[in-house]
Amino acid sequence: MYFHSQTFQAPADGPRLIVLGAVHGNETCGTQAILRVLDEIAAGSISILRGSVTFVPITNPLAYQHHRRSGDRNLNRNLFPNAQPVEFEDHIANWLCPLLAQHEVLLDLHSFHTDGEPFALIGPLDNNGPLEPFSHAAKEEGLARHLGVQRFVDGWLDTYARGVARRQAMNPEATPAAESDLRYGVGTTEYMRTVGGYGLTLECGQHDDPAAPEVAYRAILNTLAYLGISGEAAPAAVAQAESLRIYEVVDRASDQDTFVKVWRSFDAVQAGELIGTRGSGEDVYAEEGGYILFPNPDAASGQEWFYLAKAVKRI
């Protein structure tokens, strides 16, 4: 098993873009879209005129081979180079992190478990804080507006860090050391920001939605054009936008934890609304009004069960 990327370098200077597919092996829309774009570059219907673009069609080949989310663990958590690699994803990180550092902009193509509308995950506002200092929020927002989707979500890493802290406080002996690190939520885009770049995660739709590869394909073309890499006319910015901020992550305590109904990402919830019931009989409610994100009825014990988000004014 090997890691593979393909880079196109133009004679003229310009941005250095990297596009990832199949960071999770059962999320194949990005792979399909990247292979389609590679064919069109080879055929001459897409030109690379400025800067460079690197494509990684299958970022996690072990997970992809088995058509499952992970190989040995979730690649999109605790993504840092590892001097003593043990799990397969550690070896990926040792290859992928230096590759990301060679670029300025990242587009990471994903899909999600339940039905729902495509959306983009964006990073924090500019800040000098200890968790995720950042200075390219305007660039991320500009690119996000031109991907072809109208829903945008932020607040990932600080919410995840609070969830890690709560998980550790509730059951420190059962929490693996890696999952106790407040940086455990660092994935591809978060790592990209640590090395001076910026990036977006595009959630293109439900895993098996036949429209998801088209969403991914259009986002690649729009990104190439917006950054001036392809020389095509820049796409129009989205006319209407919805911005949400994640404020809570709730773990599944056991395999007996169940939702009260089939939730989809971005279903509205009211303050005090019942979301699920623990195997212990404890009911789980929404503390505030807002939306449910990434509900996963099959989440492993101790892993993310669902997220909650609320509307904000950003994009």
mmCIF file of C-alpha atoms in Angstrom:
data_model
loop_
_atom_site.group_PDB
_atom_site.id
_atom_site.type_symbol
_atom_site.label_atom_id
_atom_site.label_comp_id
_atom_site.label_asym_id
_atom_site.label_seq_id
_atom_site.Cartn_x
_atom_site.Cartn_y
_atom_site.Cartn_z
ATOM 1 C CA MET A 1 0.000 0.000 0.000
ATOM 2 C CA TYR A 2 1.343 3.436 -0.915
ATOM 3 C CA PHE A 3 0.484 7.139 -0.814
ATOM 4 C CA HIS A 4 -0.074 8.995 -4.057
ATOM 5 C CA SER A 5 -0.434 12.620 -5.141
ATOM 6 C CA GLN A 6 -0.283 14.364 -8.494
ATOM 7 C CA THR A 7 0.946 17.941 -8.928
ATOM 8 C CA PHE A 8 0.585 20.359 -11.817
ATOM 9 C CA GLN A 9 2.945 23.354 -11.792
ATOM 10 C CA ALA A 10 2.374 26.323 -14.106
ATOM 11 C CA PRO A 11 5.227 28.529 -15.396
ATOM 12 C CA ALA A 12 3.592 31.644 -13.939
ATOM 13 C CA ASP A 13 3.580 32.313 -10.201
ATOM 14 C CA GLY A 14 0.353 31.872 -8.293
ATOM 15 C CA PRO A 15 -1.304 30.183 -5.329
ATOM 16 C CA ARG A 16 -0.332 26.670 -4.267
ATOM 17 C CA LEU A 17 -3.535 24.644 -3.849
ATOM 18 C CA ILE A 18 -3.966 21.080 -2.567
ATOM 19 C CA VAL A 19 -7.204 19.089 -2.931
ATOM 20 C CA LEU A 20 -7.881 15.966 -0.828
ATOM 21 C CA GLY A 21 -10.334 13.127 -1.312
ATOM 22 C CA ALA A 22 -11.128 10.107 0.883
ATOM 23 C CA VAL A 23 -9.602 11.338 4.120
ATOM 24 C CA HIS A 24 -12.325 9.007 5.366
ATOM 25 C CA GLY A 25 -12.458 5.867 3.265
ATOM 26 C CA ASN A 26 -16.257 5.667 2.941
ATOM 27 C CA GLU A 27 -16.471 9.278 1.711
ATOM 28 C CA THR A 28 -15.719 8.831 -1.964
ATOM 29 C CA CYS A 29 -17.341 11.850 -3.644
ATOM 30 C CA GLY A 30 -14.039 13.738 -3.514
ATOM 31 C CA THR A 31 -12.169 10.825 -5.073
ATOM 32 C CA GLN A 32 -14.665 10.635 -7.934
ATOM 33 C CA ALA A 33 -14.496 14.394 -8.521
ATOM 34 C CA ILE A 34 -10.693 14.515 -8.425
ATOM 35 C CA LEU A 35 -10.350 11.639 -10.905
ATOM 36 C CA ARG A 36 -12.778 13.425 -13.221
ATOM 37 C CA VAL A 37 -10.741 16.633 -13.023
ATOM 38 C CA LEU A 38 -7.489 14.735 -13.648
ATOM 39 C CA ASP A 39 -9.008 13.228 -16.788
ATOM 40 C CA GLU A 40 -10.064 16.681 -17.988
ATOM 41 C CA ILE A 41 -6.622 18.154 -17.331
ATOM 42 C CA ALA A 42 -5.089 15.291 -19.309
ATOM 43 C CA ALA A 43 -7.569 15.924 -22.133
ATOM 44 C CA GLY A 44 -6.747 19.628 -22.175
ATOM 45 C CA SER A 45 -10.195 20.891 -21.224
ATOM 46 C CA ILE A 46 -8.860 22.273 -17.919
ATOM 47 C CA SER A 47 -5.667 24.334 -18.027
ATOM 48 C CA ILE A 48 -3.305 25.118 -15.154
ATOM 49 C CA LEU A 49 -1.988 28.604 -15.986
ATOM 50 C CA ARG A 50 -0.772 30.029 -12.658
ATOM 51 C CA GLY A 51 0.662 28.575 -9.488
ATOM 52 C CA SER A 52 0.170 24.903 -8.802
ATOM 53 C CA VAL A 53 -2.391 22.358 -7.736
ATOM 54 C CA THR A 54 -1.806 19.001 -6.055
ATOM 55 C CA PHE A 55 -4.493 16.327 -6.033
ATOM 56 C CA VAL A 56 -4.666 13.453 -3.549
ATOM 57 C CA PRO A 57 -7.536 11.263 -4.766
ATOM 58 C CA ILE A 58 -7.281 8.723 -1.927
ATOM 59 C CA THR A 59 -5.745 10.179 1.213
ATOM 60 C CA ASN A 60 -6.408 7.116 3.392
ATOM 61 C CA PRO A 61 -5.892 4.045 1.164
ATOM 62 C CA LEU A 62 -6.436 1.494 3.960
ATOM 63 C CA ALA A 63 -9.821 2.926 4.920
ATOM 64 C CA TYR A 64 -10.715 3.348 1.247
ATOM 65 C CA GLN A 65 -9.807 -0.267 0.449
ATOM 66 C CA HIS A 66 -12.223 -1.474 3.139
ATOM 67 C CA HIS A 67 -14.840 1.227 2.407
ATOM 68 C CA ARG A 68 -14.941 2.327 6.015
ATOM 69 C CA ARG A 69 -14.363 5.608 7.808
ATOM 70 C CA SER A 70 -10.945 4.752 9.260
ATOM 71 C CA GLY A 71 -8.090 2.323 8.914
ATOM 72 C CA ASP A 72 -6.770 2.011 12.459
ATOM 73 C CA ARG A 73 -8.133 5.347 13.691
ATOM 74 C CA ASN A 74 -9.736 8.569 12.482
ATOM 75 C CA LEU A 75 -7.150 10.361 10.318
ATOM 76 C CA ASN A 76 -8.958 13.670 10.791
ATOM 77 C CA ARG A 77 -8.210 13.781 14.520
ATOM 78 C CA ASN A 78 -4.866 14.497 16.199
ATOM 79 C CA LEU A 79 -3.264 15.041 12.794
ATOM 80 C CA PHE A 80 0.404 15.752 13.461
ATOM 81 C CA PRO A 81 3.686 14.136 12.401
ATOM 82 C CA ASN A 82 4.548 11.219 14.666
ATOM 83 C CA ALA A 83 8.154 10.302 15.434
ATOM 84 C CA GLN A 84 7.061 6.810 16.510
ATOM 85 C CA PRO A 85 4.263 5.789 14.150
ATOM 86 C CA VAL A 86 2.162 2.834 15.269
ATOM 87 C CA GLU A 87 -1.221 3.064 13.566
ATOM 88 C CA PHE A 88 -1.593 3.290 9.799
ATOM 89 C CA GLU A 89 -2.894 6.846 10.079
ATOM 90 C CA ASP A 90 0.354 7.840 11.834
ATOM 91 C CA HIS A 91 2.212 6.867 8.656
ATOM 92 C CA ILE A 92 -0.258 8.855 6.555
ATOM 93 C CA ALA A 93 0.298 11.885 8.796
ATOM 94 C CA ASN A 94 4.066 11.648 8.378
ATOM 95 C CA TRP A 95 3.563 11.838 4.611
ATOM 96 C CA LEU A 96 0.578 14.196 4.484
ATOM 97 C CA CYS A 97 1.594 16.895 6.973
ATOM 98 C CA PRO A 98 4.802 17.894 5.119
ATOM 99 C CA LEU A 99 2.821 17.834 1.871
ATOM 100 C CA LEU A 100 0.217 20.202 3.301
ATOM 101 C CA ALA A 101 2.983 22.510 4.519
ATOM 102 C CA GLN A 102 4.209 22.914 0.930
ATOM 103 C CA HIS A 103 0.898 24.553 -0.041
ATOM 104 C CA GLU A 104 -1.035 27.699 0.784
ATOM 105 C CA VAL A 105 -4.660 26.632 0.313
ATOM 106 C CA LEU A 106 -6.482 23.378 1.091
ATOM 107 C CA LEU A 107 -9.810 22.089 -0.208
ATOM 108 C CA ASP A 108 -10.779 18.897 1.625
ATOM 109 C CA LEU A 109 -13.784 17.032 0.189
ATOM 110 C CA HIS A 110 -15.995 15.020 2.533
ATOM 111 C CA SER A 111 -19.534 13.655 2.893
ATOM 112 C CA PHE A 112 -21.713 12.850 5.896
ATOM 113 C CA HIS A 113 -23.695 9.998 7.417
ATOM 114 C CA THR A 114 -27.317 11.180 7.204
ATOM 115 C CA ASP A 115 -29.249 13.129 4.580
ATOM 116 C CA GLY A 116 -28.734 16.880 4.383
ATOM 117 C CA GLU A 117 -27.692 19.873 2.343
ATOM 118 C CA PRO A 118 -24.009 20.389 1.419
ATOM 119 C CA PHE A 119 -22.086 22.919 3.494
ATOM 120 C CA ALA A 120 -18.581 24.200 4.156
ATOM 121 C CA LEU A 121 -16.710 24.146 7.451
ATOM 122 C CA ILE A 122 -14.619 27.276 7.907
ATOM 123 C CA GLY A 123 -12.030 28.239 10.497
ATOM 124 C CA PRO A 124 -12.042 30.790 13.292
ATOM 125 C CA LEU A 125 -12.007 34.539 13.058
ATOM 126 C CA ASP A 126 -8.547 36.099 13.184
ATOM 127 C CA ASN A 127 -7.154 35.695 16.682
ATOM 128 C CA ASN A 128 -3.987 35.284 18.752
ATOM 129 C CA GLY A 129 -5.443 32.694 21.116
ATOM 130 C CA PRO A 130 -3.605 29.600 22.346
ATOM 131 C CA LEU A 131 -5.803 26.980 20.649
ATOM 132 C CA GLU A 132 -6.046 28.058 16.992
ATOM 133 C CA PRO A 133 -4.308 31.374 16.241
ATOM 134 C CA PHE A 134 -5.168 32.536 12.740
ATOM 135 C CA SER A 135 -4.761 35.499 10.397
ATOM 136 C CA HIS A 136 -6.411 34.434 7.107
ATOM 137 C CA ALA A 137 -10.117 34.497 7.978
ATOM 138 C CA ALA A 138 -10.914 36.930 5.153
ATOM 139 C CA LYS A 139 -9.250 34.644 2.592
ATOM 140 C CA GLU A 140 -11.154 31.604 3.848
ATOM 141 C CA GLU A 141 -14.448 33.469 3.804
ATOM 142 C CA GLY A 142 -13.759 34.724 0.277
ATOM 143 C CA LEU A 143 -13.102 31.229 -1.041
ATOM 144 C CA ALA A 144 -16.064 29.799 0.870
ATOM 145 C CA ARG A 145 -18.448 32.222 -0.842
ATOM 146 C CA HIS A 146 -17.387 30.877 -4.246
ATOM 147 C CA LEU A 147 -17.501 27.104 -3.687
ATOM 148 C CA GLY A 148 -21.096 26.778 -4.831
ATOM 149 C CA VAL A 149 -22.782 26.139 -1.468
ATOM 150 C CA GLN A 150 -24.715 28.564 0.694
ATOM 151 C CA ARG A 151 -24.366 27.145 4.211
ATOM 152 C CA PHE A 152 -21.256 27.736 6.332
ATOM 153 C CA VAL A 153 -20.323 26.391 9.758
ATOM 154 C CA ASP A 154 -17.555 27.449 12.141
ATOM 155 C CA GLY A 155 -16.639 26.807 15.769
ATOM 156 C CA TRP A 156 -15.255 23.298 15.245
ATOM 157 C CA LEU A 157 -11.981 23.196 17.154
ATOM 158 C CA ASP A 158 -12.879 25.178 20.271
ATOM 159 C CA THR A 159 -16.131 23.203 20.659
ATOM 160 C CA TYR A 160 -14.268 19.944 20.191
ATOM 161 C CA ALA A 161 -11.659 21.012 22.751
ATOM 162 C CA ARG A 162 -14.392 21.669 25.310
ATOM 163 C CA GLY A 163 -15.819 18.222 24.559
ATOM 164 C CA VAL A 164 -12.397 16.629 25.067
ATOM 165 C CA ALA A 165 -12.007 18.436 28.391
ATOM 166 C CA ARG A 166 -15.439 17.238 29.525
ATOM 167 C CA ARG A 167 -14.738 13.671 28.385
ATOM 168 C CA GLN A 168 -11.472 13.651 30.318
ATOM 169 C CA ALA A 169 -13.057 15.115 33.467
ATOM 170 C CA MET A 170 -15.909 12.592 33.463
ATOM 171 C CA ASN A 171 -13.840 9.454 32.918
ATOM 172 C CA PRO A 172 -10.079 10.144 32.882
ATOM 173 C CA GLU A 173 -9.014 6.505 33.250
ATOM 174 C CA ALA A 174 -11.073 5.363 30.239
ATOM 175 C CA THR A 175 -9.956 8.192 27.941
ATOM 176 C CA PRO A 176 -6.912 7.339 25.771
ATOM 177 C CA ALA A 177 -4.019 9.763 26.156
ATOM 178 C CA ALA A 178 -4.305 11.035 22.574
ATOM 179 C CA GLU A 179 -7.996 11.795 23.059
ATOM 180 C CA SER A 180 -7.203 13.788 26.204
ATOM 181 C CA ASP A 181 -5.202 16.365 24.248
ATOM 182 C CA LEU A 182 -7.216 19.535 23.608
ATOM 183 C CA ARG A 183 -5.717 19.487 20.106
ATOM 184 C CA TYR A 184 -7.302 16.100 19.404
ATOM 185 C CA GLY A 185 -9.805 17.823 17.110
ATOM 186 C CA VAL A 186 -7.035 18.903 14.717
ATOM 187 C CA GLY A 187 -7.608 17.532 11.236
ATOM 188 C CA THR A 188 -6.465 18.558 7.789
ATOM 189 C CA THR A 189 -7.699 22.151 7.733
ATOM 190 C CA GLU A 190 -6.693 22.805 11.320
ATOM 191 C CA TYR A 191 -3.200 21.492 10.602
ATOM 192 C CA MET A 192 -3.038 23.627 7.461
ATOM 193 C CA ARG A 193 -3.638 26.694 9.616
ATOM 194 C CA THR A 194 -0.804 25.739 11.965
ATOM 195 C CA VAL A 195 1.682 25.917 9.075
ATOM 196 C CA GLY A 196 0.572 29.325 7.827
ATOM 197 C CA GLY A 197 -2.018 28.356 5.236
ATOM 198 C CA TYR A 198 -5.788 28.272 5.173
ATOM 199 C CA GLY A 199 -8.359 25.716 4.118
ATOM 200 C CA LEU A 200 -11.961 24.609 3.884
ATOM 201 C CA THR A 201 -13.707 21.314 4.463
ATOM 202 C CA LEU A 202 -16.574 20.885 2.031
ATOM 203 C CA GLU A 203 -19.233 18.410 3.131
ATOM 204 C CA CYS A 204 -20.736 17.519 -0.234
ATOM 205 C CA GLY A 205 -23.840 15.637 0.913
ATOM 206 C CA GLN A 206 -24.774 12.192 2.181
ATOM 207 C CA HIS A 207 -22.179 9.469 1.489
ATOM 208 C CA ASP A 208 -24.183 7.708 -1.220
ATOM 209 C CA ASP A 209 -25.989 10.720 -2.674
ATOM 210 C CA PRO A 210 -25.332 10.625 -6.456
ATOM 211 C CA ALA A 211 -25.275 14.448 -6.438
ATOM 212 C CA ALA A 212 -22.337 14.630 -3.981
ATOM 213 C CA PRO A 213 -19.572 13.982 -6.571
ATOM 214 C CA GLU A 214 -21.005 16.783 -8.717
ATOM 215 C CA VAL A 215 -20.905 19.165 -5.729
ATOM 216 C CA ALA A 216 -17.257 18.204 -5.186
ATOM 217 C CA TYR A 217 -16.400 18.553 -8.884
ATOM 218 C CA ARG A 218 -17.992 21.991 -9.146
ATOM 219 C CA ALA A 219 -16.153 23.127 -5.997
ATOM 220 C CA ILE A 220 -12.792 22.096 -7.468
ATOM 221 C CA LEU A 221 -13.452 23.997 -10.687
ATOM 222 C CA ASN A 222 -14.709 27.031 -8.770
ATOM 223 C CA THR A 223 -11.645 26.993 -6.522
ATOM 224 C CA LEU A 224 -9.234 26.748 -9.455
ATOM 225 C CA ALA A 225 -10.991 29.656 -11.146
ATOM 226 C CA TYR A 226 -11.394 31.804 -8.024
ATOM 227 C CA LEU A 227 -7.697 31.503 -7.183
ATOM 228 C CA GLY A 228 -6.741 32.274 -10.776
ATOM 229 C CA ILE A 229 -5.016 28.919 -11.270
ATOM 230 C CA SER A 230 -7.093 27.713 -14.212
ATOM 231 C CA GLY A 231 -7.573 31.023 -15.973
ATOM 232 C CA GLU A 232 -11.340 30.500 -16.164
ATOM 233 C CA ALA A 233 -13.681 33.347 -15.229
ATOM 234 C CA ALA A 234 -14.120 33.628 -11.476
ATOM 235 C CA PRO A 235 -17.414 32.108 -10.289
ATOM 236 C CA ALA A 236 -20.098 34.328 -8.826
ATOM 237 C CA ALA A 237 -20.279 34.587 -5.065
ATOM 238 C CA VAL A 238 -23.231 32.900 -3.393
ATOM 239 C CA ALA A 239 -26.248 35.232 -3.380
ATOM 240 C CA GLN A 240 -27.702 34.086 -0.071
ATOM 241 C CA ALA A 241 -25.711 32.611 2.797
ATOM 242 C CA GLU A 242 -26.461 30.982 6.120
ATOM 243 C CA SER A 243 -23.816 30.998 8.851
ATOM 244 C CA LEU A 244 -23.925 28.699 11.868
ATOM 245 C CA ARG A 245 -21.572 28.195 14.789
ATOM 246 C CA ILE A 246 -21.092 24.857 16.541
ATOM 247 C CA TYR A 247 -21.389 25.294 20.297
ATOM 248 C CA GLU A 248 -21.733 21.768 21.693
ATOM 249 C CA VAL A 249 -20.614 18.208 21.019
ATOM 250 C CA VAL A 250 -22.318 15.289 22.778
ATOM 251 C CA ASP A 251 -20.683 11.857 22.992
ATOM 252 C CA ARG A 252 -22.472 8.537 22.816
ATOM 253 C CA ALA A 253 -21.974 6.854 26.192
ATOM 254 C CA SER A 254 -22.954 3.331 25.139
ATOM 255 C CA ASP A 255 -24.391 1.306 22.279
ATOM 256 C CA GLN A 256 -27.764 1.561 24.015
ATOM 257 C CA ASP A 257 -27.947 5.350 23.561
ATOM 258 C CA THR A 258 -30.656 6.018 20.964
ATOM 259 C CA PHE A 259 -32.159 9.010 19.211
ATOM 260 C CA VAL A 260 -35.880 9.689 19.671
ATOM 261 C CA LYS A 261 -36.241 10.001 15.893
ATOM 262 C CA VAL A 262 -34.205 9.941 12.707
ATOM 263 C CA TRP A 263 -32.285 13.228 12.816
ATOM 264 C CA ARG A 264 -30.702 14.864 9.783
ATOM 265 C CA SER A 265 -27.947 17.455 9.845
ATOM 266 C CA PHE A 266 -29.418 20.946 10.203
ATOM 267 C CA ASP A 267 -32.757 19.794 11.550
ATOM 268 C CA ALA A 268 -33.998 22.589 13.803
ATOM 269 C CA VAL A 269 -34.238 21.921 17.537
ATOM 270 C CA GLN A 270 -35.946 23.989 20.201
ATOM 271 C CA ALA A 271 -34.508 24.761 23.629
ATOM 272 C CA GLY A 272 -35.421 21.868 25.875
ATOM 273 C CA GLU A 273 -36.329 19.532 22.999
ATOM 274 C CA LEU A 274 -35.663 15.837 23.580
ATOM 275 C CA ILE A 275 -32.964 14.535 21.248
ATOM 276 C CA GLY A 276 -32.175 11.075 22.570
ATOM 277 C CA THR A 277 -32.164 8.725 25.521
ATOM 278 C CA ARG A 278 -29.148 7.114 27.165
ATOM 279 C CA GLY A 279 -28.993 3.404 27.835
ATOM 280 C CA SER A 280 -29.110 4.383 31.509
ATOM 281 C CA GLY A 281 -32.541 5.945 30.954
ATOM 282 C CA GLU A 282 -31.258 9.545 31.084
ATOM 283 C CA ASP A 283 -32.889 11.856 28.551
ATOM 284 C CA VAL A 284 -30.694 14.189 26.481
ATOM 285 C CA TYR A 285 -32.106 17.612 25.631
ATOM 286 C CA ALA A 286 -31.006 20.605 23.565
ATOM 287 C CA GLU A 287 -29.865 23.339 25.940
ATOM 288 C CA GLU A 288 -30.553 26.089 23.388
ATOM 289 C CA GLY A 289 -32.557 26.493 20.236
ATOM 290 C CA GLY A 290 -30.606 25.903 17.042
ATOM 291 C CA TYR A 291 -29.704 22.980 14.808
ATOM 292 C CA ILE A 292 -28.403 19.434 15.133
ATOM 293 C CA LEU A 293 -25.295 18.532 13.119
ATOM 294 C CA PHE A 294 -23.619 15.215 12.264
ATOM 295 C CA PRO A 295 -26.093 12.976 14.117
ATOM 296 C CA ASN A 296 -24.603 9.496 14.060
ATOM 297 C CA PRO A 297 -26.863 6.759 15.454
ATOM 298 C CA ASP A 298 -24.039 4.246 14.965
ATOM 299 C CA ALA A 299 -21.323 6.220 16.766
ATOM 300 C CA ALA A 300 -18.952 4.112 18.847
ATOM 301 C CA SER A 301 -19.147 4.381 22.611
ATOM 302 C CA GLY A 302 -17.176 7.406 23.790
ATOM 303 C CA GLN A 303 -17.225 9.078 20.366
ATOM 304 C CA GLU A 304 -19.203 12.000 18.958
ATOM 305 C CA TRP A 305 -22.944 11.276 18.864
ATOM 306 C CA PHE A 306 -24.126 14.666 17.589
ATOM 307 C CA TYR A 307 -23.298 18.377 17.557
ATOM 308 C CA LEU A 308 -25.433 21.440 18.174
ATOM 309 C CA ALA A 309 -25.107 24.763 16.334
ATOM 310 C CA LYS A 310 -26.777 28.173 16.325
ATOM 311 C CA ALA A 311 -27.181 30.927 13.753
ATOM 312 C CA VAL A 312 -24.567 33.720 13.655
ATOM 313 C CA LYS A 313 -23.894 36.684 11.391
ATOM 314 C CA ARG A 314 -20.612 36.019 9.611
ATOM 315 C CA ILE A 315 -20.928 35.229 5.891
#
